[in-house]
GROMACS .gro file of C-alpha atoms in nm:
model
  358
    1MET     CA    1   0.947   3.048   3.651
    2THR     CA    2   1.191   3.323   3.565
    3SER     CA    3   1.124   3.589   3.305
    4GLY     CA    4   1.324   3.662   2.992
    5ARG     CA    5   1.110   3.547   2.702
    6PRO     CA    6   1.272   3.633   2.364
    7ARG     CA    7   1.099   3.911   2.174
    8GLU     CA    8   0.838   3.798   1.917
    9GLY     CA    9   0.971   3.820   1.565
   10SER     CA   10   1.334   3.851   1.677
   11GLY     CA   11   1.427   3.570   1.436
   12ARG     CA   12   1.665   3.417   1.690
   13ARG     CA   13   1.645   3.046   1.770
   14VAL     CA   14   1.539   2.982   2.127
   15THR     CA   15   1.812   2.787   2.304
   16LEU     CA   16   1.789   2.498   2.543
   17ALA     CA   17   1.954   2.716   2.809
   18GLN     CA   18   1.679   2.978   2.772
   19VAL     CA   19   1.413   2.711   2.822
   20ALA     CA   20   1.598   2.591   3.133
   21ALA     CA   21   1.612   2.945   3.276
   22HIS     CA   22   1.244   3.004   3.198
   23ALA     CA   23   1.144   2.675   3.366
   24GLY     CA   24   1.386   2.718   3.659
   25VAL     CA   25   1.559   2.385   3.596
   26SER     CA   26   1.897   2.272   3.470
   27PRO     CA   27   1.980   2.250   3.096
   28SER     CA   28   2.033   1.875   3.140
   29ALA     CA   29   1.680   1.838   3.273
   30VAL     CA   30   1.546   2.016   2.964
   31SER     CA   31   1.753   1.786   2.742
   32PHE     CA   32   1.614   1.479   2.915
   33VAL     CA   33   1.255   1.598   2.873
   34MET     CA   34   1.297   1.699   2.509
   35ASN     CA   35   1.447   1.358   2.427
   36GLY     CA   36   1.178   1.166   2.613
   37ARG     CA   37   1.419   1.027   2.871
   38THR     CA   38   1.235   0.867   3.163
   39ASP     CA   39   1.535   0.716   3.339
   40GLN     CA   40   1.651   1.028   3.525
   41ARG     CA   41   1.391   1.035   3.805
   42LEU     CA   42   1.246   1.366   3.695
   43SER     CA   43   0.907   1.440   3.846
   44ALA     CA   44   0.591   1.475   3.642
   45GLU     CA   45   0.577   1.835   3.762
   46THR     CA   46   0.924   1.902   3.615
   47PHE     CA   47   0.824   1.746   3.283
   48GLU     CA   48   0.518   1.970   3.271
   49ARG     CA   49   0.716   2.285   3.360
   50VAL     CA   50   0.974   2.219   3.090
   51ARG     CA   51   0.713   2.146   2.822
   52ARG     CA   52   0.514   2.456   2.919
   53ALA     CA   53   0.828   2.671   2.905
   54ALA     CA   54   0.922   2.528   2.565
   55ASP     CA   55   0.574   2.605   2.432
   56GLU     CA   56   0.575   2.957   2.573
   57LEU     CA   57   0.915   3.039   2.424
   58GLY     CA   58   0.849   2.864   2.093
   59TYR     CA   59   1.145   2.630   2.143
   60ARG     CA   60   1.214   2.380   1.865
   61PRO     CA   61   1.487   2.118   1.900
   62ASN     CA   62   1.783   2.149   1.664
   63MET     CA   63   1.721   1.842   1.448
   64THR     CA   64   2.063   1.858   1.284
   65ALA     CA   65   2.232   1.845   1.622
   66LYS     CA   66   2.000   1.568   1.734
   67THR     CA   67   2.082   1.366   1.422
   68LEU     CA   68   2.455   1.403   1.487
   69ARG     CA   69   2.407   1.306   1.850
   70THR     CA   70   2.170   1.011   1.808
   71GLY     CA   71   2.238   0.899   1.452
   72ARG     CA   72   1.866   0.926   1.374
   73SER     CA   73   1.691   1.206   1.186
   74GLY     CA   74   1.331   1.113   1.262
   75THR     CA   75   1.255   1.097   0.888
   76VAL     CA   76   1.168   0.810   0.654
   77ALA     CA   77   1.126   0.809   0.275
   78LEU     CA   78   0.858   0.631   0.075
   79VAL     CA   79   1.001   0.580  -0.273
   80SER     CA   80   0.755   0.446  -0.529
   81ASP     CA   81   0.687   0.419  -0.900
   82PHE     CA   82   0.337   0.568  -0.932
   83VAL     CA   83   0.185   0.523  -0.584
   84ALA     CA   84   0.178   0.885  -0.468
   85SER     CA   85   0.097   1.041  -0.806
   86THR     CA   86  -0.201   0.825  -0.906
   87SER     CA   87  -0.533   0.749  -0.740
   88PHE     CA   88  -0.498   0.371  -0.771
   89ALA     CA   89  -0.282   0.297  -0.472
   90ASN     CA   90  -0.209   0.613  -0.274
   91SER     CA   91  -0.403   0.486   0.026
   92MET     CA   92  -0.081   0.300   0.106
   93VAL     CA   93   0.081   0.637   0.171
   94ARG     CA   94  -0.198   0.730   0.413
   95GLY     CA   95  -0.152   0.407   0.605
   96ALA     CA   96   0.224   0.463   0.634
   97LEU     CA   97   0.171   0.825   0.741
   98GLU     CA   98  -0.068   0.724   1.019
   99GLU     CA   99   0.173   0.468   1.161
  100LEU     CA  100   0.480   0.693   1.134
  101ARG     CA  101   0.294   0.976   1.306
  102ARG     CA  102   0.258   0.750   1.609
  103GLN     CA  103   0.634   0.697   1.595
  104ASP     CA  104   0.693   1.076   1.579
  105THR     CA  105   0.855   1.027   1.238
  106LEU     CA  106   0.819   1.244   0.928
  107LEU     CA  107   0.768   1.094   0.583
  108PHE     CA  108   0.917   1.209   0.254
  109THR     CA  109   0.728   1.073  -0.050
  110VAL     CA  110   0.874   1.067  -0.399
  111ASP     CA  111   0.760   0.902  -0.723
  112THR     CA  112   1.005   0.789  -0.989
  113GLN     CA  113   0.749   0.712  -1.265
  114GLY     CA  114   0.944   0.390  -1.305
  115GLU     CA  115   1.250   0.569  -1.445
  116PRO     CA  116   1.577   0.416  -1.311
  117GLU     CA  117   1.787   0.731  -1.362
  118LEU     CA  118   1.539   0.948  -1.174
  119GLU     CA  119   1.522   0.689  -0.898
  120GLU     CA  120   1.900   0.699  -0.854
  121GLN     CA  121   1.898   1.080  -0.833
  122LEU     CA  122   1.622   1.080  -0.575
  123LEU     CA  123   1.787   0.810  -0.365
  124HIS     CA  124   2.118   0.999  -0.360
  125SER     CA  125   1.935   1.311  -0.243
  126LEU     CA  126   1.732   1.133   0.024
  127ILE     CA  127   2.019   0.930   0.167
  128GLY     CA  128   2.226   1.248   0.179
  129ARG     CA  129   1.961   1.383   0.417
  130HIS     CA  130   2.038   1.103   0.664
  131ILE     CA  131   1.695   0.941   0.647
  132ASP     CA  132   1.636   0.658   0.894
  133GLY     CA  133   1.502   0.417   0.634
  134VAL     CA  134   1.315   0.363   0.307
  135ILE     CA  135   0.977   0.211   0.230
  136TYR     CA  136   1.009   0.107  -0.134
  137ALA     CA  137   0.663   0.074  -0.287
  138SER     CA  138   0.499  -0.036  -0.610
  139MET     CA  139   0.157   0.059  -0.744
  140PHE     CA  140   0.080  -0.308  -0.809
  141THR     CA  141   0.237  -0.627  -0.677
  142ARG     CA  142   0.546  -0.718  -0.877
  143GLU     CA  143   0.911  -0.815  -0.853
  144VAL     CA  144   1.153  -0.523  -0.836
  145ALA     CA  145   1.527  -0.484  -0.899
  146LEU     CA  146   1.675  -0.287  -0.610
  147SER     CA  147   1.936  -0.016  -0.644
  148PRO     CA  148   2.256  -0.085  -0.446
  149LEU     CA  149   2.194   0.250  -0.274
  150LEU     CA  150   1.898   0.098  -0.093
  151ARG     CA  151   2.131  -0.147   0.080
  152SER     CA  152   2.285   0.138   0.278
  153VAL     CA  153   1.969   0.210   0.481
  154PRO     CA  154   1.703   0.007   0.663
  155LEU     CA  155   1.458  -0.107   0.395
  156VAL     CA  156   1.108  -0.254   0.369
  157LEU     CA  157   0.933  -0.339   0.043
  158LEU     CA  158   0.567  -0.240   0.010
  159ASN     CA  159   0.341  -0.419  -0.240
  160CYS     CA  160   0.644  -0.571  -0.412
  161VAL     CA  161   0.916  -0.833  -0.359
  162SER     CA  162   1.282  -0.836  -0.454
  163LYS     CA  163   1.400  -1.017  -0.768
  164GLU     CA  164   1.715  -1.115  -0.582
  165ALA     CA  165   1.708  -1.420  -0.358
  166ASP     CA  166   1.772  -1.224  -0.042
  167THR     CA  167   1.595  -1.141   0.281
  168VAL     CA  168   1.463  -0.790   0.223
  169PRO     CA  169   1.144  -0.770   0.433
  170ALA     CA  170   0.827  -0.716   0.231
  171VAL     CA  171   0.457  -0.653   0.292
  172VAL     CA  172   0.221  -0.769   0.017
  173PRO     CA  173  -0.149  -0.854  -0.024
  174ASP     CA  174  -0.236  -1.222  -0.008
  175GLU     CA  175  -0.340  -1.245  -0.372
  176ARG     CA  176  -0.351  -1.623  -0.385
  177ARG     CA  177  -0.588  -1.637  -0.089
  178ALA     CA  178  -0.803  -1.370  -0.259
  179GLY     CA  179  -0.836  -1.592  -0.566
  180PHE     CA  180  -0.925  -1.885  -0.342
  181ASP     CA  181  -1.190  -1.675  -0.164
  182ALA     CA  182  -1.342  -1.561  -0.495
  183ALA     CA  183  -1.382  -1.921  -0.610
  184GLU     CA  184  -1.513  -2.023  -0.269
  185LEU     CA  185  -1.783  -1.756  -0.290
  186LEU     CA  186  -1.904  -1.886  -0.626
  187ARG     CA  187  -1.890  -2.250  -0.518
  188ALA     CA  188  -2.097  -2.168  -0.211
  189ALA     CA  189  -2.359  -2.018  -0.443
  190GLY     CA  190  -2.366  -2.338  -0.651
  191HIS     CA  191  -2.155  -2.246  -0.954
  192ASP     CA  192  -1.951  -2.530  -1.099
  193ARG     CA  193  -1.840  -2.590  -1.460
  194HIS     CA  194  -1.931  -2.259  -1.617
  195ILE     CA  195  -1.699  -2.021  -1.431
  196TRP     CA  196  -1.474  -1.813  -1.657
  197PHE     CA  197  -1.181  -1.587  -1.570
  198VAL     CA  198  -1.160  -1.254  -1.755
  199GLY     CA  199  -0.831  -1.068  -1.772
  200THR     CA  200  -0.538  -1.289  -1.868
  201LEU     CA  201  -0.272  -1.130  -2.088
  202ALA     CA  202  -0.259  -1.190  -2.460
  203PRO     CA  203   0.028  -1.409  -2.588
  204GLY     CA  204   0.358  -1.222  -2.575
  205ARG     CA  205   0.231  -0.959  -2.331
  206THR     CA  206   0.378  -0.917  -1.983
  207GLY     CA  207   0.168  -0.623  -1.865
  208GLY     CA  208   0.011  -0.292  -1.958
  209HIS     CA  209   0.210  -0.058  -2.181
  210ALA     CA  210   0.126   0.237  -1.954
  211TRP     CA  211   0.307   0.059  -1.671
  212HIS     CA  212   0.628  -0.036  -1.853
  213ASP     CA  213   0.493  -0.385  -1.933
  214TRP     CA  214   0.583  -0.492  -1.580
  215ASN     CA  215   0.466  -0.842  -1.498
  216PRO     CA  216   0.189  -0.824  -1.232
  217LEU     CA  217   0.225  -1.103  -0.976
  218ALA     CA  218  -0.141  -1.062  -0.884
  219LEU     CA  219  -0.257  -1.228  -1.207
  220THR     CA  220  -0.078  -1.560  -1.160
  221GLN     CA  221  -0.140  -1.566  -0.785
  222ARG     CA  222  -0.513  -1.498  -0.816
  223LEU     CA  223  -0.542  -1.765  -1.084
  224GLY     CA  224  -0.348  -2.004  -0.862
  225GLY     CA  225  -0.587  -1.950  -0.574
  226ILE     CA  226  -0.890  -1.999  -0.797
  227ALA     CA  227  -0.749  -2.322  -0.939
  228GLU     CA  228  -0.666  -2.450  -0.590
  229ARG     CA  229  -1.021  -2.401  -0.462
  230LEU     CA  230  -1.192  -2.544  -0.770
  231SER     CA  231  -0.964  -2.847  -0.772
  232GLN     CA  232  -1.084  -2.938  -0.423
  233ASP     CA  233  -1.418  -3.025  -0.586
  234GLY     CA  234  -1.266  -3.182  -0.896
  235LEU     CA  235  -1.341  -2.872  -1.103
  236ALA     CA  236  -1.150  -2.622  -1.315
  237LEU     CA  237  -1.222  -2.294  -1.484
  238ALA     CA  238  -1.428  -2.324  -1.801
  239GLY     CA  239  -1.169  -2.099  -1.963
  240GLU     CA  240  -0.964  -1.780  -1.946
  241VAL     CA  241  -1.045  -1.472  -2.153
  242PRO     CA  242  -0.752  -1.245  -2.246
  243ILE     CA  243  -0.776  -0.868  -2.264
  244ALA     CA  244  -0.638  -0.679  -2.562
  245GLU     CA  245  -0.435  -0.395  -2.409
  246ASP     CA  246  -0.497  -0.304  -2.046
  247TRP     CA  247  -0.710  -0.400  -1.747
  248ASP     CA  248  -0.974  -0.134  -1.804
  249ALA     CA  249  -1.350  -0.122  -1.869
  250VAL     CA  250  -1.312  -0.085  -2.247
  251ASP     CA  251  -1.104  -0.400  -2.281
  252GLY     CA  252  -1.321  -0.582  -2.028
  253ARG     CA  253  -1.632  -0.507  -2.233
  254SER     CA  254  -1.464  -0.620  -2.555
  255ALA     CA  255  -1.331  -0.941  -2.396
  256VAL     CA  256  -1.669  -1.048  -2.257
  257ALA     CA  257  -1.847  -0.954  -2.580
  258ASP     CA  258  -1.606  -1.183  -2.768
  259LEU     CA  259  -1.668  -1.461  -2.515
  260LEU     CA  260  -2.046  -1.438  -2.559
  261SER     CA  261  -2.022  -1.420  -2.939
  262SER     CA  262  -1.822  -1.744  -2.935
  263GLY     CA  263  -2.129  -1.926  -2.805
  264ALA     CA  264  -2.004  -1.969  -2.448
  265ARG     CA  265  -2.267  -1.931  -2.178
  266PRO     CA  266  -2.096  -1.863  -1.845
  267THR     CA  267  -2.290  -1.866  -1.520
  268ALA     CA  268  -2.015  -1.670  -1.346
  269LEU     CA  269  -1.721  -1.445  -1.433
  270ILE     CA  270  -1.420  -1.379  -1.211
  271CYS     CA  271  -1.268  -1.056  -1.341
  272VAL     CA  272  -0.905  -0.965  -1.282
  273ASN     CA  273  -1.004  -0.626  -1.138
  274ASP     CA  274  -1.306  -0.402  -1.083
  275ALA     CA  275  -1.252  -0.202  -1.404
  276VAL     CA  276  -1.269  -0.515  -1.618
  277ALA     CA  277  -1.577  -0.620  -1.420
  278VAL     CA  278  -1.748  -0.292  -1.510
  279GLY     CA  279  -1.680  -0.369  -1.875
  280ALA     CA  280  -1.826  -0.716  -1.822
  281TYR     CA  281  -2.148  -0.560  -1.687
  282GLN     CA  282  -2.174  -0.350  -2.003
  283ALA     CA  283  -2.118  -0.644  -2.238
  284LEU     CA  284  -2.373  -0.861  -2.057
  285ARG     CA  285  -2.632  -0.584  -2.063
  286ALA     CA  286  -2.576  -0.535  -2.436
  287ALA     CA  287  -2.639  -0.907  -2.484
  288GLY     CA  288  -2.966  -0.889  -2.290
  289LEU     CA  289  -2.825  -1.065  -1.983
  290GLU     CA  290  -2.864  -0.949  -1.623
  291VAL     CA  291  -2.628  -0.957  -1.325
  292PRO     CA  292  -2.666  -1.172  -1.118
  293ARG     CA  293  -2.983  -1.338  -1.252
  294ASP     CA  294  -2.804  -1.473  -1.560
  295VAL     CA  295  -2.436  -1.427  -1.477
  296SER     CA  296  -2.266  -1.369  -1.140
  297ILE     CA  297  -1.957  -1.148  -1.129
  298VAL     CA  298  -1.670  -1.116  -0.880
  299GLY     CA  299  -1.395  -0.854  -0.908
  300PHE     CA  300  -1.075  -0.765  -0.728
  301ASP     CA  301  -0.926  -0.445  -0.580
  302GLY     CA  302  -1.223  -0.297  -0.389
  303SER     CA  303  -1.215   0.028  -0.587
  304GLN     CA  304  -1.485   0.294  -0.604
  305LEU     CA  305  -1.591   0.141  -0.936
  306ALA     CA  306  -1.751  -0.144  -0.742
  307LEU     CA  307  -2.001   0.105  -0.598
  308MET     CA  308  -2.085   0.264  -0.933
  309VAL     CA  309  -2.257  -0.031  -1.099
  310GLU     CA  310  -2.604  -0.173  -1.046
  311PRO     CA  311  -2.619  -0.411  -0.873
  312GLU     CA  312  -2.313  -0.328  -0.663
  313LEU     CA  313  -2.012  -0.542  -0.746
  314THR     CA  314  -1.883  -0.804  -0.503
  315THR     CA  315  -1.505  -0.762  -0.485
  316LEU     CA  316  -1.196  -0.869  -0.293
  317ALA     CA  317  -1.043  -0.542  -0.171
  318LEU     CA  318  -0.676  -0.448  -0.169
  319PRO     CA  319  -0.601  -0.357   0.196
  320GLN     CA  320  -0.386  -0.061   0.095
  321GLU     CA  321  -0.394   0.139   0.418
  322GLU     CA  322  -0.315  -0.171   0.620
  323LEU     CA  323  -0.027  -0.254   0.382
  324GLY     CA  324   0.119   0.094   0.443
  325ARG     CA  325   0.077   0.064   0.820
  326ARG     CA  326   0.239  -0.279   0.830
  327ALA     CA  327   0.535  -0.162   0.621
  328ALA     CA  328   0.597   0.141   0.847
  329ARG     CA  329   0.567  -0.079   1.155
  330LEU     CA  330   0.809  -0.335   1.012
  331LEU     CA  331   1.062  -0.066   0.927
  332HIS     CA  332   1.044   0.064   1.284
  333ALA     CA  333   1.060  -0.282   1.445
  334PRO     CA  334   1.202  -0.552   1.212
  335SER     CA  335   1.066  -0.899   1.283
  336GLY     CA  336   1.374  -1.093   1.174
  337ASP     CA  337   1.151  -1.327   0.967
  338PRO     CA  338   1.257  -1.320   0.598
  339SER     CA  339   0.916  -1.435   0.473
  340PRO     CA  340   0.693  -1.169   0.315
  341VAL     CA  341   0.413  -1.043   0.538
  342LEU     CA  342   0.087  -1.145   0.368
  343VAL     CA  343  -0.215  -0.922   0.434
  344ARG     CA  344  -0.552  -1.077   0.359
  345MET     CA  345  -0.779  -0.904   0.107
  346PRO     CA  346  -1.123  -0.859   0.268
  347LEU     CA  347  -1.443  -0.946   0.084
  348ARG     CA  348  -1.673  -0.653   0.013
  349SER     CA  349  -2.009  -0.808  -0.052
  350GLY     CA  350  -2.223  -0.646  -0.319
  351ALA     CA  351  -2.518  -0.801  -0.495
  352SER     CA  352  -2.349  -0.943  -0.804
  353VAL     CA  353  -2.342  -1.309  -0.695
  354ALA     CA  354  -2.644  -1.540  -0.691
  355VAL     CA  355  -2.739  -1.903  -0.736
  356PRO     CA  356  -2.695  -1.995  -1.105
  357GLY     CA  357  -3.014  -1.986  -1.302
  358ARG     CA  358  -2.935  -2.299  -1.497
   0.00000   0.00000   0.00000
């Protein structure tokens, strides 16, 4: 190699020509190596010399020039409502990051808090940076109205589907199958006509006020899966118990307390999520009932709450990291299939399900 390393702290950008001189190769050879070209019959030894020279000189490719030359910036944006700024669903971001890292792609993450005007501002800013695509995500599975700006870039929906009857690719959890699996678990344990569902919405409600009253698709899909499995044995839910305000432990406790005070004696409860299930534990304990000796409980989401109750809650987990990975993979390599990608929700077995005592 030749000498001529730029002085440390000079503040000058190292050029491709300087790397070529330092490695003793042509500038075109450096360009081929830096761009990962393998069709120019360069030897492994040349690749190694160029990379070593680039490291020694502190060479960094000019990304603006590369974007102009290739039409790709090596960056993707994940635009969501509350995913990145809450603890409920930000594992989806981690899954997307892991997959994009393998693709040598950077990820911008922005949250809109569900505000349309803020979303438009952020999209204008991101698209102006020549991003290669957008992963548009929702904290919980729902239908979304897409900004026309999103039609100008490659797009994949994460944990949501489009309201429009179009072919925007989407990756969502298989909520219906999760409901089916929850009912299957209870049927296998021998539960039949005394299974109740806790967590439907009160009349006139479409969702939690904290989340803009958005209609959660998970509710109807989980109920649909439960009904499908029970109907195979000529059964149906004993009833559905609405929550007052939100799917949290406080409302779960109140809902189950009201159910018990009505004279109902369930052998099993399927709760809309783990938080409501925690409230169910509390209400049962207050009534002198034990889980699972008197009442079995199944939840959904696979949150840390499932580990914080005694006995540990059995729950169908949201595969959030896998959802993020699949979305990033689909953005990088579109399948051409317009159907949503359904990711199965795995069962996390606790000790909250047993053979009914009566």
